[in-house]
Coordinates of C-alpha atoms and ligand atoms in Angstrom, one line a residue:
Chain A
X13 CA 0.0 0.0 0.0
X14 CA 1.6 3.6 -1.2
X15 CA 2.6 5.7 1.5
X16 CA 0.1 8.8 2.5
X17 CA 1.4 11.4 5.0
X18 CA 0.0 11.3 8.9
X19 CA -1.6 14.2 10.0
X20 CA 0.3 14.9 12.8
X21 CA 3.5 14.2 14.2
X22 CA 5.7 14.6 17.0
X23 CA 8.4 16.6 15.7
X24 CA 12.1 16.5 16.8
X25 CA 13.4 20.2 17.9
X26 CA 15.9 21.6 15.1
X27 CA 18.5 23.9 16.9
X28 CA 21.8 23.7 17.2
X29 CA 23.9 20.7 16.8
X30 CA 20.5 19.0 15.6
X31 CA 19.5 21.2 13.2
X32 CA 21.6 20.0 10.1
X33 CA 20.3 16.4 10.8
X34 CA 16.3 17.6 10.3
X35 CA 16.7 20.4 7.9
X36 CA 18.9 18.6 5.3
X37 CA 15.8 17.6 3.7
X38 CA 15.3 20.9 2.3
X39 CA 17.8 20.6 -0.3
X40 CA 17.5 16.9 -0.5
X41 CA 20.3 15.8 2.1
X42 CA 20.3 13.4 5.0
X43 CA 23.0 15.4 6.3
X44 CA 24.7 13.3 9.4
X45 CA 27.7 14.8 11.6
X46 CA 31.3 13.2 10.2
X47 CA 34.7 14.0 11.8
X48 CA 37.7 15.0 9.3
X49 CA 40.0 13.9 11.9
X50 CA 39.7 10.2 11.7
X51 CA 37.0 10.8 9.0
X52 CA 34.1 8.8 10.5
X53 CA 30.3 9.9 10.9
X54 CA 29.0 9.8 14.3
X55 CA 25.3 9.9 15.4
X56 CA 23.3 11.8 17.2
X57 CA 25.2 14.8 16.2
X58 CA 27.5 16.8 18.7
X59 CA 30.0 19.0 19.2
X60 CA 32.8 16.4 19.5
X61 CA 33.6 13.2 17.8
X62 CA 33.0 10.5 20.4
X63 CA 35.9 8.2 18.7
X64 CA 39.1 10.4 18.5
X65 CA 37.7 13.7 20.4
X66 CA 38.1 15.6 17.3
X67 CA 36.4 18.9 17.4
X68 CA 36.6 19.4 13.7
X69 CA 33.4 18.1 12.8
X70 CA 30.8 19.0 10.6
X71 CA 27.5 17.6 9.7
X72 CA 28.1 15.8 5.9
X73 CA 25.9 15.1 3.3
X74 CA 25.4 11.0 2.5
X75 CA 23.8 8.9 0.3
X76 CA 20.9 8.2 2.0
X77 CA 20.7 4.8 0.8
X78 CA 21.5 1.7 3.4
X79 CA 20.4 -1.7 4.5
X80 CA 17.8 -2.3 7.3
X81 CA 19.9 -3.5 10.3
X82 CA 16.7 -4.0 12.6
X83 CA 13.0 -3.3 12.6
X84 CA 9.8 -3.5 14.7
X85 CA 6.5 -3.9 13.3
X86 CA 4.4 -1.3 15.3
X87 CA 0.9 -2.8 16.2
X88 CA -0.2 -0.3 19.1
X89 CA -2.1 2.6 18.3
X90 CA 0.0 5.2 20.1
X91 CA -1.3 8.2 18.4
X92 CA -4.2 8.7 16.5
X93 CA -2.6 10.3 14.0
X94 CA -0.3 7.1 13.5
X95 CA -3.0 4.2 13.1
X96 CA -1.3 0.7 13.0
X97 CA 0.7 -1.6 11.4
X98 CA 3.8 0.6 10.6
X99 CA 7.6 -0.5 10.6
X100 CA 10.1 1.2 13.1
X101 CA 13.2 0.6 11.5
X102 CA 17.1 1.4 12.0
X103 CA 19.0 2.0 9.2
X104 CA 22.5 1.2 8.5
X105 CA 24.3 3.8 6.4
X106 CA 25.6 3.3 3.3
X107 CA 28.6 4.9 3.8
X108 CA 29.3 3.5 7.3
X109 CA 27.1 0.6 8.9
X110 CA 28.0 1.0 12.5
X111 CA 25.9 4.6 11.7
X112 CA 22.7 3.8 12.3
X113 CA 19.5 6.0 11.8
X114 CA 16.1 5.3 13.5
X115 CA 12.7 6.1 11.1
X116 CA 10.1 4.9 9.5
X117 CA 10.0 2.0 6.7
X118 CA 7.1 3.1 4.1
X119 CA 5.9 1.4 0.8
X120 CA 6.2 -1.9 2.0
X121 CA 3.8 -4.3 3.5
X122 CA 5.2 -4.9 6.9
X123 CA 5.3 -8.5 6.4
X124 CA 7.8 -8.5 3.5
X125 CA 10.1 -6.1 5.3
X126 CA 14.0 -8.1 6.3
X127 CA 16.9 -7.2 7.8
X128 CA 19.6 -6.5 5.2
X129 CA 17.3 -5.2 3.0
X130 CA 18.2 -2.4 1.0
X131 CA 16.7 1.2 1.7
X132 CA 16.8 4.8 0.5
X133 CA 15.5 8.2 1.9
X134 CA 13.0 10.8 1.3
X135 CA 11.9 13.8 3.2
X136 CA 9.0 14.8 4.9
X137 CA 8.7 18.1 5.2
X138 CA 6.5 19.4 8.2
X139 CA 5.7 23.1 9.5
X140 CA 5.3 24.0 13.0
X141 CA 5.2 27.8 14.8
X142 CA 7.2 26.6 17.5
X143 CA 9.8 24.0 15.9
X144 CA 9.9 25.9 12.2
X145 CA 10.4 23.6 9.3
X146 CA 11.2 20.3 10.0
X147 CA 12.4 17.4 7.0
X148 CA 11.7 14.3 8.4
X149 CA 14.0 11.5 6.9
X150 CA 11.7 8.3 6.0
X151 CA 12.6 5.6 4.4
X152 CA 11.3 3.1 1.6
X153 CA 12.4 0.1 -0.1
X154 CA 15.2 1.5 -2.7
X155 CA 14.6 1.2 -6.3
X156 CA 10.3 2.7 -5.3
X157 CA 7.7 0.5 -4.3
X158 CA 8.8 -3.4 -3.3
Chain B
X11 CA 42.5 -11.6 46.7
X12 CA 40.2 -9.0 48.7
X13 CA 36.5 -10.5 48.6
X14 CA 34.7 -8.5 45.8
X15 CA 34.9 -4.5 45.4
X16 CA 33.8 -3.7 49.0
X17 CA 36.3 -6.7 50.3
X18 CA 33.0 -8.1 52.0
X19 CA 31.9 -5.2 53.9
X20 CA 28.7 -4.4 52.4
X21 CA 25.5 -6.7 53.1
X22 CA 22.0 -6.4 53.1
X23 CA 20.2 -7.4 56.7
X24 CA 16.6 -6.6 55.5
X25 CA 13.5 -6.5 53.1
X26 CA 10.6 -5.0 53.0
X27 CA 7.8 -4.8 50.3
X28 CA 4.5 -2.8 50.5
X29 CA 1.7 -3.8 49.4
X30 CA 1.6 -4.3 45.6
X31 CA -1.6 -4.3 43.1
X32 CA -2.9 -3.3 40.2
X33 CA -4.3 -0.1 41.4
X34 CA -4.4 0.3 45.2
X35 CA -5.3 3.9 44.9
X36 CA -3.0 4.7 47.6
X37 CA -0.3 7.2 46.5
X38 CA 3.4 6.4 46.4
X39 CA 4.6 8.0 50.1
X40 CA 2.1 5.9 51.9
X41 CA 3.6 3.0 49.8
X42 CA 7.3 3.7 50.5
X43 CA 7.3 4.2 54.1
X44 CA 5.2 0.4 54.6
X45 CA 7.7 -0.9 52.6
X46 CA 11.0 0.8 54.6
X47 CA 8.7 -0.3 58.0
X48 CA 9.0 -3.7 56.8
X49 CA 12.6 -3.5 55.7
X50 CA 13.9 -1.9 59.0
X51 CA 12.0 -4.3 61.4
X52 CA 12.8 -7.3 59.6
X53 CA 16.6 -6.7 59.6
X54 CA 16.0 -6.2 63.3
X55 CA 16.3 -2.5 63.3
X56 CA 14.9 0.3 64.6
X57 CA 14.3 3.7 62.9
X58 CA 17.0 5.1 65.5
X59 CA 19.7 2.4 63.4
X60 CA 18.9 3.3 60.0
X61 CA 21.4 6.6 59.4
X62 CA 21.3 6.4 55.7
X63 CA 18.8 6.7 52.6
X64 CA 19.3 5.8 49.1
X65 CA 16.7 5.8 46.2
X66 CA 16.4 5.8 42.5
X67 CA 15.3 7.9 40.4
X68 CA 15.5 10.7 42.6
X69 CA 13.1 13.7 41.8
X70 CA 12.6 15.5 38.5
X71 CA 11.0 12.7 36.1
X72 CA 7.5 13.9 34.9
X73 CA 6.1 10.2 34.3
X74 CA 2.9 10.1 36.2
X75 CA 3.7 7.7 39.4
X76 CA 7.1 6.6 38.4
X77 CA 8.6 8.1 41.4
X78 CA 6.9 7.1 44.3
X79 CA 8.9 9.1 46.9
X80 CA 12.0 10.8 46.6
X81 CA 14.5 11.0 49.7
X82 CA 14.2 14.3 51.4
X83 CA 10.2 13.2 50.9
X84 CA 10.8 10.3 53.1
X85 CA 14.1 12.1 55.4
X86 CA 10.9 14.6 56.0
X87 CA 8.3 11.9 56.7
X88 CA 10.3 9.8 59.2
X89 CA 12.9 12.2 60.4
X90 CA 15.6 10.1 59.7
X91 CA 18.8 11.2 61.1
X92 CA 21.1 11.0 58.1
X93 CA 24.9 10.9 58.2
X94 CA 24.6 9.8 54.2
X95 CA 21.8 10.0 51.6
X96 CA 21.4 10.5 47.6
X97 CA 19.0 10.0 45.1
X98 CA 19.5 9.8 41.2
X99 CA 18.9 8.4 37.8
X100 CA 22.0 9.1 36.6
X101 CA 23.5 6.0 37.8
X102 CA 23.7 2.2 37.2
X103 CA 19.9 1.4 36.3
X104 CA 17.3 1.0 39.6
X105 CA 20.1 -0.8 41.6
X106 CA 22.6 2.4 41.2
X107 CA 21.4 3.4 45.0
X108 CA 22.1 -0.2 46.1
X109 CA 26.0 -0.2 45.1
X110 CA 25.8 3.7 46.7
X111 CA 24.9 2.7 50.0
X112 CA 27.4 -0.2 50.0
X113 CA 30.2 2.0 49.0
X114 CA 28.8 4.5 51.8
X115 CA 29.1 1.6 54.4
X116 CA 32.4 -0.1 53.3
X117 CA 33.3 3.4 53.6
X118 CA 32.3 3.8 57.2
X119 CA 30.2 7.3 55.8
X120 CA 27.1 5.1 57.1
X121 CA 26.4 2.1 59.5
X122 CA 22.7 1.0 58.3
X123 CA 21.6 2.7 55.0
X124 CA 17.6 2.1 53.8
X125 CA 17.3 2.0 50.1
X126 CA 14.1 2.1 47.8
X127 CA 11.9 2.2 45.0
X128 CA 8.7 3.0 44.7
X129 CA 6.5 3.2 41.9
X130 CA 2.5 4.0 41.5
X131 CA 2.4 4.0 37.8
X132 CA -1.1 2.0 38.3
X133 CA -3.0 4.7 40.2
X134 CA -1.3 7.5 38.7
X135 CA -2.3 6.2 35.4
X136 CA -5.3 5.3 35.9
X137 CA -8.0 6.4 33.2
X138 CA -5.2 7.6 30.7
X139 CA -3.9 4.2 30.0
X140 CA 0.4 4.0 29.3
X141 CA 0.8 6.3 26.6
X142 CA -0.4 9.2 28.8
X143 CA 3.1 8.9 29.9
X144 CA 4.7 8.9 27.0
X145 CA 4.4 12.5 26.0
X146 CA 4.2 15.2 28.9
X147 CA 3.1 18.0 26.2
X148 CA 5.9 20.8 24.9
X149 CA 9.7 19.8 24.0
X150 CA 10.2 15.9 23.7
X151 CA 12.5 15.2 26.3
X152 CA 15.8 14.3 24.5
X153 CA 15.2 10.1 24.6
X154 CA 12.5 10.8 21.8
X155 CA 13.3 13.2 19.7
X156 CA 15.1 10.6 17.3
X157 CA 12.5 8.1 17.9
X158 CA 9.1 9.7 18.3
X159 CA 8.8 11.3 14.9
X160 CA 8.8 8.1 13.5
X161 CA 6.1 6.6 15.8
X162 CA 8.7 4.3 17.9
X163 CA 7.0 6.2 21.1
X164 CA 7.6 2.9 23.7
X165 CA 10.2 0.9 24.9
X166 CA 8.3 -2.0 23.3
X167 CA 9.5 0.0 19.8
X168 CA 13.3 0.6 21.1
X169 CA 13.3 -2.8 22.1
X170 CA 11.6 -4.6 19.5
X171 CA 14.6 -3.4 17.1
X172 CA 17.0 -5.6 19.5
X173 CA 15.2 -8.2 19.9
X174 CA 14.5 -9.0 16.4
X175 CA 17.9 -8.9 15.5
X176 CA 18.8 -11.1 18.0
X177 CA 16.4 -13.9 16.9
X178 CA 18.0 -13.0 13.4
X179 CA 21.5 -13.5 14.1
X180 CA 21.1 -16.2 16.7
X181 CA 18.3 -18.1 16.1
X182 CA 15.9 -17.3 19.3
X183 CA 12.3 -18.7 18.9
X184 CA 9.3 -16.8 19.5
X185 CA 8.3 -19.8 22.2
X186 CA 11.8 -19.6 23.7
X187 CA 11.2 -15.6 24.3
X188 CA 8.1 -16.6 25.8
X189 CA 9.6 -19.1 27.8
X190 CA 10.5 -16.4 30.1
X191 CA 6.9 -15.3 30.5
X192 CA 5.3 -18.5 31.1
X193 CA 8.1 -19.5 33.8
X194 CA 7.2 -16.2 35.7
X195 CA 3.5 -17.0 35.5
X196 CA 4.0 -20.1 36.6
X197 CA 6.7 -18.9 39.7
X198 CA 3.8 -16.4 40.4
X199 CA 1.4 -19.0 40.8
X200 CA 3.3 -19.5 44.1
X201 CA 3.9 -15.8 45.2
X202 CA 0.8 -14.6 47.0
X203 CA 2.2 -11.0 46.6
X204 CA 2.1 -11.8 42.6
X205 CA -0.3 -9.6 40.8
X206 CA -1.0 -12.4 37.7
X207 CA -1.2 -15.9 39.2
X208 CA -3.5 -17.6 36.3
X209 CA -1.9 -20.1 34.5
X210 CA -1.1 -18.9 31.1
X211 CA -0.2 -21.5 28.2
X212 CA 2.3 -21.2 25.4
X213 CA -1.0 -20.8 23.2
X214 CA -2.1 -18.0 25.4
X215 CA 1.3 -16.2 24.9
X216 CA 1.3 -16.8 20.9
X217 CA -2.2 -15.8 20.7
X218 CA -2.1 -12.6 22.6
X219 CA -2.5 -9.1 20.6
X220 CA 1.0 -7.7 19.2
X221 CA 2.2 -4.9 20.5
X222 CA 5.3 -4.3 18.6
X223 CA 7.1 -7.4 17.2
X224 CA 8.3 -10.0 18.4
X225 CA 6.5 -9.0 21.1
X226 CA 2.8 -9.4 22.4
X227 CA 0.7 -8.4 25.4
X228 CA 2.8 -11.2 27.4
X229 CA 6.2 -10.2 26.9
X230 CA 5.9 -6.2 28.5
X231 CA 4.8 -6.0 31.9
X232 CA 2.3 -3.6 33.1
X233 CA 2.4 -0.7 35.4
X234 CA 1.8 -1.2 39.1
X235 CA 1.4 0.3 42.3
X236 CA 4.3 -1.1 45.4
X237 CA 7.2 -0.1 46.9
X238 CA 10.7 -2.2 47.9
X239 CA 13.2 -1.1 50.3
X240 CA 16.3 -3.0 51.5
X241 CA 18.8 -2.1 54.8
X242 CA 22.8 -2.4 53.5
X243 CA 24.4 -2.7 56.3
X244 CA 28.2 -2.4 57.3
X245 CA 29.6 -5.9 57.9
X246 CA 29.6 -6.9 61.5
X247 CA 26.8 -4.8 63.0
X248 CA 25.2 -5.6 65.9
X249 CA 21.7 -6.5 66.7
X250 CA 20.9 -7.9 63.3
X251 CA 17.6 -10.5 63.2
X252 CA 19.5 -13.5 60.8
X253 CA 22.8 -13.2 59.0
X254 CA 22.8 -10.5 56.1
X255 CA 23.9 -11.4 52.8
X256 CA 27.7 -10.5 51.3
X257 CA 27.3 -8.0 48.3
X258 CA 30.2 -9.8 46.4
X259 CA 30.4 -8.0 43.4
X260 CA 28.2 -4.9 41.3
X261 CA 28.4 -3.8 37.4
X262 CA 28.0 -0.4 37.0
X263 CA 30.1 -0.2 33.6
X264 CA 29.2 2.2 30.6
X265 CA 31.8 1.2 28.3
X266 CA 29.8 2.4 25.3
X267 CA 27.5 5.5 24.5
X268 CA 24.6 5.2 26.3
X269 CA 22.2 4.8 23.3
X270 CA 19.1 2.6 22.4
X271 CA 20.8 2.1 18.7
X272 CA 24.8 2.5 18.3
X273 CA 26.0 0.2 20.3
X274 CA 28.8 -1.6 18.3
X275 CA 26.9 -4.6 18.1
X276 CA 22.8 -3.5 17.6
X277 CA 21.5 -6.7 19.3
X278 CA 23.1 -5.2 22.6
X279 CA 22.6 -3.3 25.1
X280 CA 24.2 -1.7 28.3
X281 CA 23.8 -5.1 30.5
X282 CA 27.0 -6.4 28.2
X283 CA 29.0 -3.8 30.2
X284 CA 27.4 -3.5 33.5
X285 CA 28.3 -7.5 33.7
X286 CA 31.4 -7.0 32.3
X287 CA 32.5 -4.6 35.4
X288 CA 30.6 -7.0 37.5
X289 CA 32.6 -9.9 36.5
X290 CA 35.6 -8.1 36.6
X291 CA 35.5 -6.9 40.4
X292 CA 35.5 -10.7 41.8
X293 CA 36.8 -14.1 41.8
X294 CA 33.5 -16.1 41.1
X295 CA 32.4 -17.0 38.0
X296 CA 29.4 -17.3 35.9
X297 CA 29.4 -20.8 36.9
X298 CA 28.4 -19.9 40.9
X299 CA 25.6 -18.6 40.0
X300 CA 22.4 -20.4 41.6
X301 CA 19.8 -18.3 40.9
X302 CA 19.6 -15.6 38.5
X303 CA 16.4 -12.6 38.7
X304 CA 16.9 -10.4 35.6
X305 CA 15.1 -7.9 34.6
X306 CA 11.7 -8.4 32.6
X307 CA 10.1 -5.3 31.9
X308 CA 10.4 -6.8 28.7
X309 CA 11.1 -10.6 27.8
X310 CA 13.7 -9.5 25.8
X311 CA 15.1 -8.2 28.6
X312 CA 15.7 -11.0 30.2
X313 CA 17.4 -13.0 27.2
X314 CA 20.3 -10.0 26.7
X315 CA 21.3 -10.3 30.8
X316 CA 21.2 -14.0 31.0
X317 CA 23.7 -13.4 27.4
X318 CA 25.2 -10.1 29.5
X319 CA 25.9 -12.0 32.3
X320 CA 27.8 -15.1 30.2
X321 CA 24.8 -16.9 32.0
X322 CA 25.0 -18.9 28.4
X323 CA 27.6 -19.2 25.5
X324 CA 26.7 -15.9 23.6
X325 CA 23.7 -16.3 21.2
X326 CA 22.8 -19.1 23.0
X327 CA 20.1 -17.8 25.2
X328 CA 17.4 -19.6 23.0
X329 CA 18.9 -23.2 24.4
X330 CA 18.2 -22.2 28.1
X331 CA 15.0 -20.9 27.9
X332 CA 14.1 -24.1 25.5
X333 CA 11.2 -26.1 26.9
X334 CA 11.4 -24.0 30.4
X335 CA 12.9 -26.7 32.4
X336 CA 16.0 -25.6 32.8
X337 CA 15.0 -22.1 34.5
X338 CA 11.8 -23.8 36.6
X339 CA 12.3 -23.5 40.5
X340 CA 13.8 -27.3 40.0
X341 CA 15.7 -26.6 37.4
X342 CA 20.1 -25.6 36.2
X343 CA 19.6 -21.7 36.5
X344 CA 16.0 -20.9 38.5
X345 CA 14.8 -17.5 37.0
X346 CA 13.0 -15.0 38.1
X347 CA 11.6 -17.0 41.0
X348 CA 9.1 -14.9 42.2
X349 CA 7.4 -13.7 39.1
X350 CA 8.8 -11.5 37.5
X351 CA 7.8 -8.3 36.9
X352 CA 5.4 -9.8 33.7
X353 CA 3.7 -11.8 36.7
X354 CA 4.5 -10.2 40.1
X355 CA 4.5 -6.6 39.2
X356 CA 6.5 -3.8 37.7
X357 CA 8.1 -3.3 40.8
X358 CA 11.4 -1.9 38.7
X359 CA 14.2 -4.1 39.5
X360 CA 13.8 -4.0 43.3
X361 CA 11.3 -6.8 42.9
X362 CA 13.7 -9.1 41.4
X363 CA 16.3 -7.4 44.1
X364 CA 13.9 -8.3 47.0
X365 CA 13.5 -12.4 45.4
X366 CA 17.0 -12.8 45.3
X367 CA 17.1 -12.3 49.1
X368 CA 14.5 -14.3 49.8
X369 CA 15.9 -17.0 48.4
X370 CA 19.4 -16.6 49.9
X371 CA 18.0 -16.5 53.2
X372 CA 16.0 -20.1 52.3
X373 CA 12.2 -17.7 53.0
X374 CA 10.8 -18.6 49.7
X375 CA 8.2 -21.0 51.2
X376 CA 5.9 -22.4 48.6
X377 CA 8.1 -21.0 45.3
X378 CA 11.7 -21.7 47.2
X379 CA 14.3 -23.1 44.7
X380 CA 14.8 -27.1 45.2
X381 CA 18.3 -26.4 46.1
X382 CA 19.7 -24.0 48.6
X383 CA 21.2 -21.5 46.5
X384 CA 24.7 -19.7 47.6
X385 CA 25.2 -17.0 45.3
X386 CA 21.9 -15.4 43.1
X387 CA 23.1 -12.4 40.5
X388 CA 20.1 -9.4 40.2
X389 CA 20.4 -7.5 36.8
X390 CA 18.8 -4.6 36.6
X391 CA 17.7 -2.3 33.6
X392 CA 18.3 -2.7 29.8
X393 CA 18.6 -0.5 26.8
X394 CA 20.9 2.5 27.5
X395 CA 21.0 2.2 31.3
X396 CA 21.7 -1.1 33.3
X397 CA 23.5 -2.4 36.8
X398 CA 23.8 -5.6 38.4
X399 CA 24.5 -7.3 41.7
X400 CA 26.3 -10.6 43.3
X401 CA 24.7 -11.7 46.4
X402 CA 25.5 -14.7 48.9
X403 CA 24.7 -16.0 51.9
X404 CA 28.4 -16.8 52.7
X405 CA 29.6 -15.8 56.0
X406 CA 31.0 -12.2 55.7
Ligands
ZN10 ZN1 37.1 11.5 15.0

């Protein structure tokens, strides 16, 4: 079943160190923090690279394709903007698999989603007086609809 | 070799549990202070002993009912006269306190030190159902704002990702996983403080609603009303009721960040390095270990401290559980002896704290393991936070 857009979501606050990681979108970027000391992305995004304590970091553009390292298939109706069955999944970049990314898997039927599987982004964008504009990275099944 | 971290000089001399339901409709002071009553008259004390307090999570978490009583709530109530106290979350999982008060008594900064935890998630909920604690309204509080966008609003979500991994790479059944649900059902059977004491069948557990896979109703537990408090005492006090138990050992390693999701190996989680630390501060072994009460709040739980803990070759949790015979009462590694918290309550570690004295001290009645076990290991927490703790009834 194609993806449609919830009505509401809980949105992420984009400030600081964060801000890269959910704006990205606007141009078409999962933008995720890398460190040109021992040039390896880190996630979340901070001021410091966790590995070698680099503070020459900056948030990067990548890919946005990856495998699926892990997923959940979501029956409880938390919200009721969010009604049930939807996959929670963590992707493993592309780029570097140890980077993982938490989201959504979309345009796929929960039941054919496996780990390994390979995955690419798209943005959501999302408007809200307090938090601004938000691009929420989602993912789908890469290569459109499995 | 000095005997453990605290070269023997920490034990515990008493328990105490409130009453525990469902909903009790009794708010989370009342609760604590029956449960410290308990735990202070059963190690023989009195309230003029007792010159420490220790609790987890301290004050500040918004949750409705998740902190039952903070310290200066219960300093104020009982007019303890403290030479030591704290109270945090910022420390290893619920049992953080415990290791506190046994460095503040090895230390000599306190003789008799009460520590609790206290929850009334059941009351405090009541009417919104869980999710009203999800979301306090404004700002997600930094745990979600990488998660909630995307709908993974639970534990149950965080979790799931874990957990299905882990059944990837190594194999674990679905009926294994709920082997450690149906073992606490049936342990609770024999716990007449147990809130779910029905028998439950491994058709029950498959059949039950999902919640977020692999996991259904029957692997997350449900929020409670109780308090638990326990007396650490300084080795060799006087006027004790029965001989206290020898903290041998505690984990309180972070090795890695502190995240649900980039660990270097996804199907783990902090446990790995709270046992690691554990393991690393004594001379015994895996191997001693008689009776093992690990965390449930989720099933999953449960299967990465029994791997944590080297309880089983690594990957291998799925053999254990297999069947549920080998973690019955009668069985090589009794589990979670009194419940759980899927059966017993979530009581938040200090349930599975308080059974692993019990049956050190041989007071398990009805649900006491078939043979008298020595040493029992209490792990406490999963995900980004965990700590865990060696306990004997050797002489100290
Ligand atoms: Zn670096």
């Amino acid at each position: 079943m194609p993806y449609t857009r919830p009505e509401f979501r809980l949105l992420p606050t984009a400030s600081g160190y964060t801000e890269a990681f959910w704006t990205g979108g606007r141009d078409g970027h999962l933008l995720v923090y890398r460190c040109e000391s021992c040039e390896q992305f880190f996630h979340p995004p901070g001021p410091i690279c966790w590995r070698c304590r680099s503070r020459d970091v900056a948030p990067a553009p990548v890919s946005g394709r990856g495998r699926v390292a892990t997923f959940t298939v979501n029956a409880q109706p938390w919200l009721p903007s969010l009604p049930p069955p939807y996959v929670v999944v963590l992707v493993e970049l592309e780029e570097q698999p140890d980077v993982r990314i938490m989201s959504q898997l979309v345009d796929i039927d929960p039941a054919e989603v496996a780990i390994g599987m390979e995955v690419e982004v798209f943005f959501e964008h999302w408007s809200d007086e307090q938090r601004g504009d938000i691009w929420l990275p989602l993912f789908r099944p890469a290569g459109g609809v499995a | 070799m000095s005997r453990g971290p605290f070269d023997g000089r920490a034990t515990i001399s008493g328990i105490g549990q409130s009453a525990v339901g469902r909903r009790l409709m009794r708010d989370g002071l009342d609760l604590t202070i029956e449960a410290i009553e308990r735990a202070v008259a059963d190690a023989g004390l009195s309230f003029d002993d007792i010159d420490g307090v220790a609790s987890y999570p301290g004050p500040g978490v918004p949750a409705p009912g998740f902190t039952g009583a903070d310290v200066s709530q219960v300093q104020t109530a009982l007019g303890i006269r403290s030479r030591w106290y704290m109270g945090s979350i910022e420390t290893a999982a619920q049992v953080g306190p415990v290791i506190e008060a046994c460095m503040a008594v090895a230390l000599g900064l306190a003789q008799h030190v009460v520590v609790f935890r206290s929850v009334w998630e059941g009351t405090a909920q009541a009417g919104g159902g869980r999710a009203s604690a999800l979301v306090p309204g404004g700002e997600l509080p930094p745990h979600l704002q990488y998660s909630a966008p995307f709908g993974a609003l639970s534990a149950a979500n965080w979790l799931g990702l874990p957990a299905t991994r882990y059944m990837h790479d190594h194999g674990l059944t679905k009926e294994q996983l709920g082997q450690v649900a149906l073992n606490g059902r049936r342990n609770a059977a024999l716990n007449p403080a147990a809130i779910y004491r029905d028998p439950m069948t491994m058709e029950d557990y498959l059949s039950a609603r999902v919640i977020s896979t692999p996991f259904g109703l029957y692997d997350c537990d449900v929020p409670c009303d109780g308090a638990t408090a326990i007396v650490v005492s300084r080795a060799g006090s006087a006027g004790l009721r029965r001989t206290p138990l020898v903290v041998e050992s505690v984990g309180t390693g972070m090795y890695e960040r502190p995240t649900w999701d980039q660990r270097a190996d996804v199907t783990s989680m902090a446990a790995y390095d709270a046992a690691a630390s554990m393991w690393e501060r004594t001379s015994l072994t895996a191997a001693d270990v008689d009776v093992a009460q690990l965390y449930d709040g989720f099933t999953f739980l449960t299967v990465s401290w029994l791997d944590a803990l080297g309880l089983v070759e690594h990957g291998r949790a799925g053999d254990l559980l297999d069947g549920g015979d080998r973690i019955a009462r009668d069985g090589d590694l009794p589990l979670n002896t009194s419940g759980g918290q899927l059966s017993a309550g979530r009581l938040h570690g200090f349930g599975h704290l308080h059974e692993a004295c019990v049956q050190l001290w041989g007071e398990g009645g009805e649900r006491q393991v078939a043979r008298q076990p020595e040493i029992a290991v209490v792990g406490a927490g999963g995900g980004p936070v965990a700590g865990c703790l060696l306990l004997s009834n050797r002489e100290a």
